Amino acid sequence: MTVKNKALKQEWLGLVMFTLFAIPGFAQSIGPQTPSQPSEESVQSSRKPIHVDVSLVLVNVTVTDLYDRLVTGLGKENFRVFEDGTQQEIVNFSTEDLPISIGLIFDMSGSMSDKLEKARQAAVQFLKTASPRDEFFLVSFNDRRQLASDFTPSVEELQNRMVYTSAKGQTALLDGVYLGLSQMRNANNGKHALLIISDGGDNHSRYNESDLRKFLKEADCQLYAIGVFDSNDLARTVEESYGPTLFSELADISGGRVFPVSVKRSGTWRKIKVKLVTPKGLPPLSVYAKTGYRSPSG
């Protein structure tokens, strides 16, 4: 089995990070003044500081070539960022190797019975690429979701947790992802990502897709998925057939990716778009970034 786990991890480690800002509001109130002798109240008012509301938004971006290889060496001039159709200024730009807080969302439902070993292999291959500064937690799900392992830097602990799993029951996929997003609030690192390993079918969740999309838009977390899909379409259930579409939609919201693995069986939402200005001489490139952010309320 070939899984692009190395490329997936490289995307998290080779991020281009930049900050843009918008000025939602600017107000200054000046009372009536007499040209010759301004009142004491007016003088005091003119000395008050002017308050300007500035919103800073952090956008993580990855760029790949036609062969899905990470592209590095790009600069601030190679990117354009738009918010609701209006171009924004890029204030800070940097390429950083950051420690990551990663949540593994692992499918243990009955539909994974003949795919579980492939799923374990995919997870183990990915964990082997971990940096010593990364931290992980594990959420498993079938009829219900559970936090199988809290945050830990120990790859061995997560591997041991997955070895003794068995596939049974129905699939509460959306509930599992929701728990992962909730758990990420306890992360120690600034960079957050969820990695779902599943066939994509859901038939037993308390939360619905609308709930999850709303939470994902508000969370500062990229969502990646290793889709363990059956290569035989006739063998898929209706829920499993929708899996690739569901994963793609959720990944697009957060700026993540989907990596398929085949087996024989209050505030407002602000849309943002990152456009790449490809340097001369390079082939067509792909850029991945989140599609928006939740603006502050109040």
mmCIF file of N, CA and C in Angstrom, residues 25-124:
data_model
loop_
_atom_site.group_PDB
_atom_site.id
_atom_site.type_symbol
_atom_site.label_atom_id
_atom_site.label_comp_id
_atom_site.label_asym_id
_atom_site.label_seq_id
_atom_site.Cartn_x
_atom_site.Cartn_y
_atom_site.Cartn_z
ATOM 1 N N GLY A 25 -13.758 49.295 11.340
ATOM 2 C CA GLY A 25 -14.402 50.539 11.711
ATOM 3 C C GLY A 25 -13.407 51.573 12.208
ATOM 4 N N PHE A 26 -13.654 52.847 11.910
ATOM 5 C CA PHE A 26 -12.806 53.929 12.379
ATOM 6 C C PHE A 26 -13.719 55.108 12.656
ATOM 7 N N ALA A 27 -13.772 55.548 13.901
ATOM 8 C CA ALA A 27 -14.688 56.637 14.251
ATOM 9 C C ALA A 27 -13.985 57.632 15.145
ATOM 10 N N GLN A 28 -14.166 58.909 14.845
ATOM 11 C CA GLN A 28 -13.600 59.973 15.671
ATOM 12 C C GLN A 28 -14.653 61.050 15.827
ATOM 13 N N SER A 29 -14.951 61.413 17.065
ATOM 14 C CA SER A 29 -15.978 62.414 17.325
ATOM 15 C C SER A 29 -15.327 63.681 17.856
ATOM 16 N N ILE A 30 -15.601 64.812 17.206
ATOM 17 C CA ILE A 30 -15.031 66.091 17.612
ATOM 18 C C ILE A 30 -16.175 67.060 17.850
ATOM 19 N N GLY A 31 -16.219 67.621 19.040
ATOM 20 C CA GLY A 31 -17.295 68.532 19.386
ATOM 21 C C GLY A 31 -17.109 69.905 18.755
ATOM 22 N N PRO A 32 -18.139 70.790 18.829
ATOM 23 C CA PRO A 32 -18.038 72.140 18.264
ATOM 24 C C PRO A 32 -16.952 72.933 18.964
ATOM 25 N N GLN A 33 -16.226 73.722 18.200
ATOM 26 C CA GLN A 33 -15.131 74.517 18.743
ATOM 27 C C GLN A 33 -15.269 75.974 18.302
ATOM 28 N N THR A 34 -14.849 76.849 19.192
ATOM 29 C CA THR A 34 -14.756 78.274 18.872
ATOM 30 C C THR A 34 -13.343 78.569 18.413
ATOM 31 N N PRO A 35 -13.147 79.123 17.217
ATOM 32 C CA PRO A 35 -11.796 79.296 16.688
ATOM 33 C C PRO A 35 -10.874 80.059 17.605
ATOM 34 N N SER A 36 -11.393 81.103 18.311
ATOM 35 C CA SER A 36 -10.510 81.941 19.108
ATOM 36 C C SER A 36 -10.189 81.323 20.465
ATOM 37 N N GLN A 37 -11.218 80.807 21.145
ATOM 38 C CA GLN A 37 -11.005 80.286 22.488
ATOM 39 C C GLN A 37 -11.718 78.936 22.629
ATOM 40 N N PRO A 38 -11.059 77.837 22.375
ATOM 41 C CA PRO A 38 -11.671 76.516 22.543
ATOM 42 C C PRO A 38 -11.928 76.253 24.022
ATOM 43 N N SER A 39 -13.027 75.563 24.305
ATOM 44 C CA SER A 39 -13.379 75.273 25.686
ATOM 45 C C SER A 39 -12.413 74.246 26.268
ATOM 46 N N GLU A 40 -12.367 74.230 27.630
ATOM 47 C CA GLU A 40 -11.494 73.281 28.307
ATOM 48 C C GLU A 40 -11.915 71.850 27.987
ATOM 49 N N GLU A 41 -13.254 71.646 27.855
ATOM 50 C CA GLU A 41 -13.760 70.309 27.548
ATOM 51 C C GLU A 41 -13.311 69.870 26.159
ATOM 52 N N SER A 42 -13.301 70.814 25.203
ATOM 53 C CA SER A 42 -12.882 70.481 23.845
ATOM 54 C C SER A 42 -11.405 70.159 23.797
ATOM 55 N N VAL A 43 -10.611 70.919 24.577
ATOM 56 C CA VAL A 43 -9.177 70.673 24.606
ATOM 57 C C VAL A 43 -8.896 69.287 25.162
ATOM 58 N N GLN A 44 -9.591 68.916 26.263
ATOM 59 C CA GLN A 44 -9.392 67.605 26.854
ATOM 60 C C GLN A 44 -9.831 66.495 25.903
ATOM 61 N N SER A 45 -10.955 66.786 25.167
ATOM 62 C CA SER A 45 -11.438 65.788 24.220
ATOM 63 C C SER A 45 -10.447 65.546 23.100
ATOM 64 N N SER A 46 -9.788 66.630 22.655
ATOM 65 C CA SER A 46 -8.849 66.488 21.538
ATOM 66 C C SER A 46 -7.605 65.725 21.931
ATOM 67 N N ARG A 47 -7.340 65.645 23.262
ATOM 68 C CA ARG A 47 -6.163 64.930 23.737
ATOM 69 C C ARG A 47 -6.429 63.446 23.956
ATOM 70 N N LYS A 48 -7.689 63.024 23.854
ATOM 71 C CA LYS A 48 -8.004 61.627 24.066
ATOM 72 C C LYS A 48 -7.457 60.790 22.910
ATOM 73 N N PRO A 49 -6.987 59.576 23.210
ATOM 74 C CA PRO A 49 -6.456 58.733 22.137
ATOM 75 C C PRO A 49 -7.550 58.318 21.166
ATOM 76 N N ILE A 50 -7.180 58.153 19.917
ATOM 77 C CA ILE A 50 -8.099 57.678 18.891
ATOM 78 C C ILE A 50 -8.000 56.162 18.834
ATOM 79 N N HIS A 51 -9.121 55.487 18.936
ATOM 80 C CA HIS A 51 -9.132 54.036 18.938
ATOM 81 C C HIS A 51 -9.450 53.520 17.545
ATOM 82 N N VAL A 52 -8.625 52.631 17.063
ATOM 83 C CA VAL A 52 -8.827 52.017 15.754
ATOM 84 C C VAL A 52 -8.911 50.507 15.938
ATOM 85 N N ASP A 53 -9.977 49.911 15.418
ATOM 86 C CA ASP A 53 -10.137 48.467 15.496
ATOM 87 C C ASP A 53 -9.429 47.812 14.315
ATOM 88 N N VAL A 54 -8.476 46.957 14.623
ATOM 89 C CA VAL A 54 -7.720 46.266 13.581
ATOM 90 C C VAL A 54 -7.829 44.764 13.816
ATOM 91 N N SER A 55 -8.254 44.034 12.800
ATOM 92 C CA SER A 55 -8.365 42.586 12.899
ATOM 93 C C SER A 55 -7.196 41.939 12.186
ATOM 94 N N LEU A 56 -6.478 41.079 12.905
ATOM 95 C CA LEU A 56 -5.381 40.323 12.313
ATOM 96 C C LEU A 56 -5.847 38.891 12.093
ATOM 97 N N VAL A 57 -5.635 38.387 10.919
ATOM 98 C CA VAL A 57 -6.066 37.039 10.575
ATOM 99 C C VAL A 57 -4.861 36.245 10.098
ATOM 100 N N LEU A 58 -4.612 35.102 10.750
ATOM 101 C CA LEU A 58 -3.507 34.234 10.367
ATOM 102 C C LEU A 58 -4.003 33.223 9.343
ATOM 103 N N VAL A 59 -3.304 33.135 8.220
ATOM 104 C CA VAL A 59 -3.693 32.224 7.143
ATOM 105 C C VAL A 59 -2.525 31.284 6.857
ATOM 106 N N ASN A 60 -2.748 29.991 7.034
ATOM 107 C CA ASN A 60 -1.740 28.984 6.705
ATOM 108 C C ASN A 60 -1.951 28.519 5.272
ATOM 109 N N VAL A 61 -0.882 28.486 4.490
ATOM 110 C CA VAL A 61 -0.977 28.169 3.069
ATOM 111 C C VAL A 61 0.052 27.106 2.711
ATOM 112 N N THR A 62 -0.350 26.154 1.886
ATOM 113 C CA THR A 62 0.602 25.201 1.324
ATOM 114 C C THR A 62 0.471 25.232 -0.192
ATOM 115 N N VAL A 63 1.591 25.006 -0.882
ATOM 116 C CA VAL A 63 1.621 25.040 -2.349
ATOM 117 C C VAL A 63 2.280 23.757 -2.845
ATOM 118 N N THR A 64 1.649 23.101 -3.816
ATOM 119 C CA THR A 64 2.191 21.872 -4.381
ATOM 120 C C THR A 64 2.252 21.972 -5.899
ATOM 121 N N ASP A 65 3.084 21.120 -6.501
ATOM 122 C CA ASP A 65 3.192 21.093 -7.955
ATOM 123 C C ASP A 65 2.286 20.012 -8.534
ATOM 124 N N LEU A 66 2.440 19.740 -9.835
ATOM 125 C CA LEU A 66 1.577 18.775 -10.508
ATOM 126 C C LEU A 66 1.732 17.366 -9.962
ATOM 127 N N TYR A 67 2.865 17.090 -9.334
ATOM 128 C CA TYR A 67 3.128 15.768 -8.788
ATOM 129 C C TYR A 67 2.877 15.708 -7.276
ATOM 130 N N ASP A 68 2.169 16.719 -6.749
ATOM 131 C CA ASP A 68 1.795 16.765 -5.335
ATOM 132 C C ASP A 68 2.995 16.933 -4.419
ATOM 133 N N ARG A 69 4.085 17.499 -4.956
ATOM 134 C CA ARG A 69 5.267 17.755 -4.144
ATOM 135 C C ARG A 69 5.195 19.169 -3.581
ATOM 136 N N LEU A 70 5.705 19.332 -2.368
ATOM 137 C CA LEU A 70 5.671 20.634 -1.722
ATOM 138 C C LEU A 70 6.579 21.615 -2.438
ATOM 139 N N VAL A 71 6.084 22.825 -2.673
ATOM 140 C CA VAL A 71 6.849 23.884 -3.324
ATOM 141 C C VAL A 71 7.283 24.895 -2.265
ATOM 142 N N THR A 72 8.579 25.158 -2.185
ATOM 143 C CA THR A 72 9.111 26.123 -1.236
ATOM 144 C C THR A 72 9.813 27.252 -1.988
ATOM 145 N N GLY A 73 10.274 28.238 -1.255
ATOM 146 C CA GLY A 73 11.025 29.332 -1.859
ATOM 147 C C GLY A 73 10.173 30.467 -2.390
ATOM 148 N N LEU A 74 8.864 30.413 -2.181
ATOM 149 C CA LEU A 74 7.992 31.491 -2.640
ATOM 150 C C LEU A 74 8.024 32.644 -1.637
ATOM 151 N N GLY A 75 7.759 33.848 -2.133
ATOM 152 C CA GLY A 75 7.816 35.029 -1.287
ATOM 153 C C GLY A 75 6.474 35.729 -1.185
ATOM 154 N N LYS A 76 6.450 36.784 -0.417
ATOM 155 C CA LYS A 76 5.229 37.563 -0.195
ATOM 156 C C LYS A 76 4.630 38.052 -1.496
ATOM 157 N N GLU A 77 5.482 38.378 -2.459
ATOM 158 C CA GLU A 77 5.005 38.914 -3.732
ATOM 159 C C GLU A 77 4.268 37.878 -4.576
ATOM 160 N N ASN A 78 4.354 36.622 -4.193
ATOM 161 C CA ASN A 78 3.708 35.557 -4.960
ATOM 162 C C ASN A 78 2.284 35.276 -4.508
ATOM 163 N N PHE A 79 1.779 36.037 -3.556
ATOM 164 C CA PHE A 79 0.447 35.764 -3.030
ATOM 165 C C PHE A 79 -0.420 37.010 -3.043
ATOM 166 N N ARG A 80 -1.689 36.822 -3.308
ATOM 167 C CA ARG A 80 -2.710 37.860 -3.191
ATOM 168 C C ARG A 80 -3.825 37.291 -2.322
ATOM 169 N N VAL A 81 -4.290 38.050 -1.339
ATOM 170 C CA VAL A 81 -5.330 37.594 -0.426
ATOM 171 C C VAL A 81 -6.531 38.516 -0.531
ATOM 172 N N PHE A 82 -7.709 37.903 -0.694
ATOM 173 C CA PHE A 82 -8.940 38.672 -0.848
ATOM 174 C C PHE A 82 -9.927 38.274 0.239
ATOM 175 N N GLU A 83 -10.585 39.278 0.830
ATOM 176 C CA GLU A 83 -11.642 39.051 1.801
ATOM 177 C C GLU A 83 -12.939 39.594 1.241
ATOM 178 N N ASP A 84 -13.921 38.703 1.056
ATOM 179 C CA ASP A 84 -15.199 39.079 0.452
ATOM 180 C C ASP A 84 -14.994 39.857 -0.843
ATOM 181 N N GLY A 85 -14.004 39.448 -1.615
ATOM 182 C CA GLY A 85 -13.757 40.057 -2.919
ATOM 183 C C GLY A 85 -12.832 41.249 -2.905
ATOM 184 N N THR A 86 -12.443 41.726 -1.739
ATOM 185 C CA THR A 86 -11.579 42.905 -1.632
ATOM 186 C C THR A 86 -10.174 42.491 -1.243
ATOM 187 N N GLN A 87 -9.189 42.931 -2.006
ATOM 188 C CA GLN A 87 -7.815 42.546 -1.711
ATOM 189 C C GLN A 87 -7.363 43.168 -0.400
ATOM 190 N N GLN A 88 -6.645 42.375 0.404
ATOM 191 C CA GLN A 88 -6.160 42.805 1.705
ATOM 192 C C GLN A 88 -4.635 42.874 1.707
ATOM 193 N N GLU A 89 -4.109 43.666 2.615
ATOM 194 C CA GLU A 89 -2.657 43.795 2.742
ATOM 195 C C GLU A 89 -2.098 42.635 3.543
ATOM 196 N N ILE A 90 -1.013 42.065 3.078
ATOM 197 C CA ILE A 90 -0.287 41.043 3.825
ATOM 198 C C ILE A 90 0.722 41.760 4.720
ATOM 199 N N VAL A 91 0.498 41.683 6.024
ATOM 200 C CA VAL A 91 1.332 42.430 6.959
ATOM 201 C C VAL A 91 2.610 41.677 7.280
ATOM 202 N N ASN A 92 2.489 40.413 7.646
ATOM 203 C CA ASN A 92 3.649 39.584 7.988
ATOM 204 C C ASN A 92 3.661 38.343 7.105
ATOM 205 N N PHE A 93 4.841 37.915 6.739
ATOM 206 C CA PHE A 93 4.990 36.743 5.876
ATOM 207 C C PHE A 93 6.201 35.959 6.339
ATOM 208 N N SER A 94 6.005 34.652 6.549
ATOM 209 C CA SER A 94 7.137 33.845 6.984
ATOM 210 C C SER A 94 6.920 32.389 6.618
ATOM 211 N N THR A 95 8.016 31.655 6.489
ATOM 212 C CA THR A 95 7.993 30.211 6.306
ATOM 213 C C THR A 95 8.569 29.592 7.567
ATOM 214 N N GLU A 96 7.782 28.784 8.251
ATOM 215 C CA GLU A 96 8.198 28.297 9.561
ATOM 216 C C GLU A 96 8.008 26.785 9.681
ATOM 217 N N ASP A 97 8.882 26.178 10.456
ATOM 218 C CA ASP A 97 8.762 24.774 10.829
ATOM 219 C C ASP A 97 8.216 24.744 12.250
ATOM 220 N N LEU A 98 6.899 24.617 12.377
ATOM 221 C CA LEU A 98 6.257 24.750 13.679
ATOM 222 C C LEU A 98 5.889 23.392 14.264
ATOM 223 N N PRO A 99 5.961 23.251 15.582
ATOM 224 C CA PRO A 99 5.414 22.046 16.204
ATOM 225 C C PRO A 99 3.897 22.018 16.035
ATOM 226 N N ILE A 100 3.352 20.821 15.917
ATOM 227 C CA ILE A 100 1.943 20.674 15.597
ATOM 228 C C ILE A 100 1.227 19.877 16.672
ATOM 229 N N SER A 101 0.007 20.280 16.961
ATOM 230 C CA SER A 101 -0.899 19.482 17.780
ATOM 231 C C SER A 101 -1.851 18.768 16.831
ATOM 232 N N ILE A 102 -1.805 17.438 16.852
ATOM 233 C CA ILE A 102 -2.532 16.638 15.873
ATOM 234 C C ILE A 102 -3.502 15.702 16.576
ATOM 235 N N GLY A 103 -4.729 15.713 16.113
ATOM 236 C CA GLY A 103 -5.720 14.779 16.606
ATOM 237 C C GLY A 103 -6.017 13.723 15.567
ATOM 238 N N LEU A 104 -5.829 12.442 15.905
ATOM 239 C CA LEU A 104 -6.176 11.340 15.017
ATOM 240 C C LEU A 104 -7.612 10.913 15.300
ATOM 241 N N ILE A 105 -8.444 10.918 14.275
ATOM 242 C CA ILE A 105 -9.841 10.522 14.391
ATOM 243 C C ILE A 105 -9.980 9.185 13.671
ATOM 244 N N PHE A 106 -10.063 8.094 14.438
ATOM 245 C CA PHE A 106 -9.896 6.741 13.905
ATOM 246 C C PHE A 106 -11.210 5.976 13.906
ATOM 247 N N ASP A 107 -11.580 5.479 12.723
ATOM 248 C CA ASP A 107 -12.849 4.779 12.512
ATOM 249 C C ASP A 107 -12.725 3.314 12.936
ATOM 250 N N MET A 108 -13.557 2.879 13.898
ATOM 251 C CA MET A 108 -13.564 1.488 14.366
ATOM 252 C C MET A 108 -14.933 0.864 14.161
ATOM 253 N N SER A 109 -15.723 1.388 13.209
ATOM 254 C CA SER A 109 -17.069 0.877 12.980
ATOM 255 C C SER A 109 -17.042 -0.406 12.164
ATOM 256 N N GLY A 110 -18.201 -1.068 12.078
ATOM 257 C CA GLY A 110 -18.283 -2.334 11.379
ATOM 258 C C GLY A 110 -17.926 -2.259 9.910
ATOM 259 N N SER A 111 -18.153 -1.110 9.267
ATOM 260 C CA SER A 111 -17.839 -0.976 7.843
ATOM 261 C C SER A 111 -16.336 -1.012 7.580
ATOM 262 N N MET A 112 -15.539 -0.894 8.652
ATOM 263 C CA MET A 112 -14.082 -0.913 8.518
ATOM 264 C C MET A 112 -13.502 -2.302 8.777
ATOM 265 N N SER A 113 -14.350 -3.311 8.931
ATOM 266 C CA SER A 113 -13.876 -4.634 9.338
ATOM 267 C C SER A 113 -12.810 -5.195 8.411
ATOM 268 N N ASP A 114 -12.952 -4.992 7.088
ATOM 269 C CA ASP A 114 -11.953 -5.503 6.153
ATOM 270 C C ASP A 114 -10.953 -4.435 5.732
ATOM 271 N N LYS A 115 -11.012 -3.282 6.398
ATOM 272 C CA LYS A 115 -10.122 -2.173 6.051
ATOM 273 C C LYS A 115 -9.264 -1.742 7.238
ATOM 274 N N LEU A 116 -9.512 -2.371 8.405
ATOM 275 C CA LEU A 116 -8.890 -1.887 9.630
ATOM 276 C C LEU A 116 -7.377 -1.985 9.582
ATOM 277 N N GLU A 117 -6.843 -3.064 9.016
ATOM 278 C CA GLU A 117 -5.398 -3.214 8.954
ATOM 279 C C GLU A 117 -4.776 -2.158 8.048
ATOM 280 N N LYS A 118 -5.451 -1.844 6.931
ATOM 281 C CA LYS A 118 -4.974 -0.780 6.048
ATOM 282 C C LYS A 118 -4.979 0.554 6.793
ATOM 283 N N ALA A 119 -6.032 0.778 7.573
ATOM 284 C CA ALA A 119 -6.139 2.026 8.323
ATOM 285 C C ALA A 119 -5.029 2.129 9.362
ATOM 286 N N ARG A 120 -4.743 1.031 10.077
ATOM 287 C CA ARG A 120 -3.659 1.037 11.059
ATOM 288 C C ARG A 120 -2.319 1.325 10.391
ATOM 289 N N GLN A 121 -2.082 0.696 9.247
ATOM 290 C CA GLN A 121 -0.830 0.922 8.533
ATOM 291 C C GLN A 121 -0.678 2.384 8.120
ATOM 292 N N ALA A 122 -1.765 2.968 7.654
ATOM 293 C CA ALA A 122 -1.722 4.370 7.256
ATOM 294 C C ALA A 122 -1.387 5.266 8.439
ATOM 295 N N ALA A 123 -2.006 4.982 9.582
ATOM 296 C CA ALA A 123 -1.753 5.783 10.779
ATOM 297 C C ALA A 123 -0.315 5.624 11.251
ATOM 298 N N VAL A 124 0.190 4.402 11.282
ATOM 299 C CA VAL A 124 1.551 4.149 11.740
ATOM 300 C C VAL A 124 2.568 4.822 10.823
#
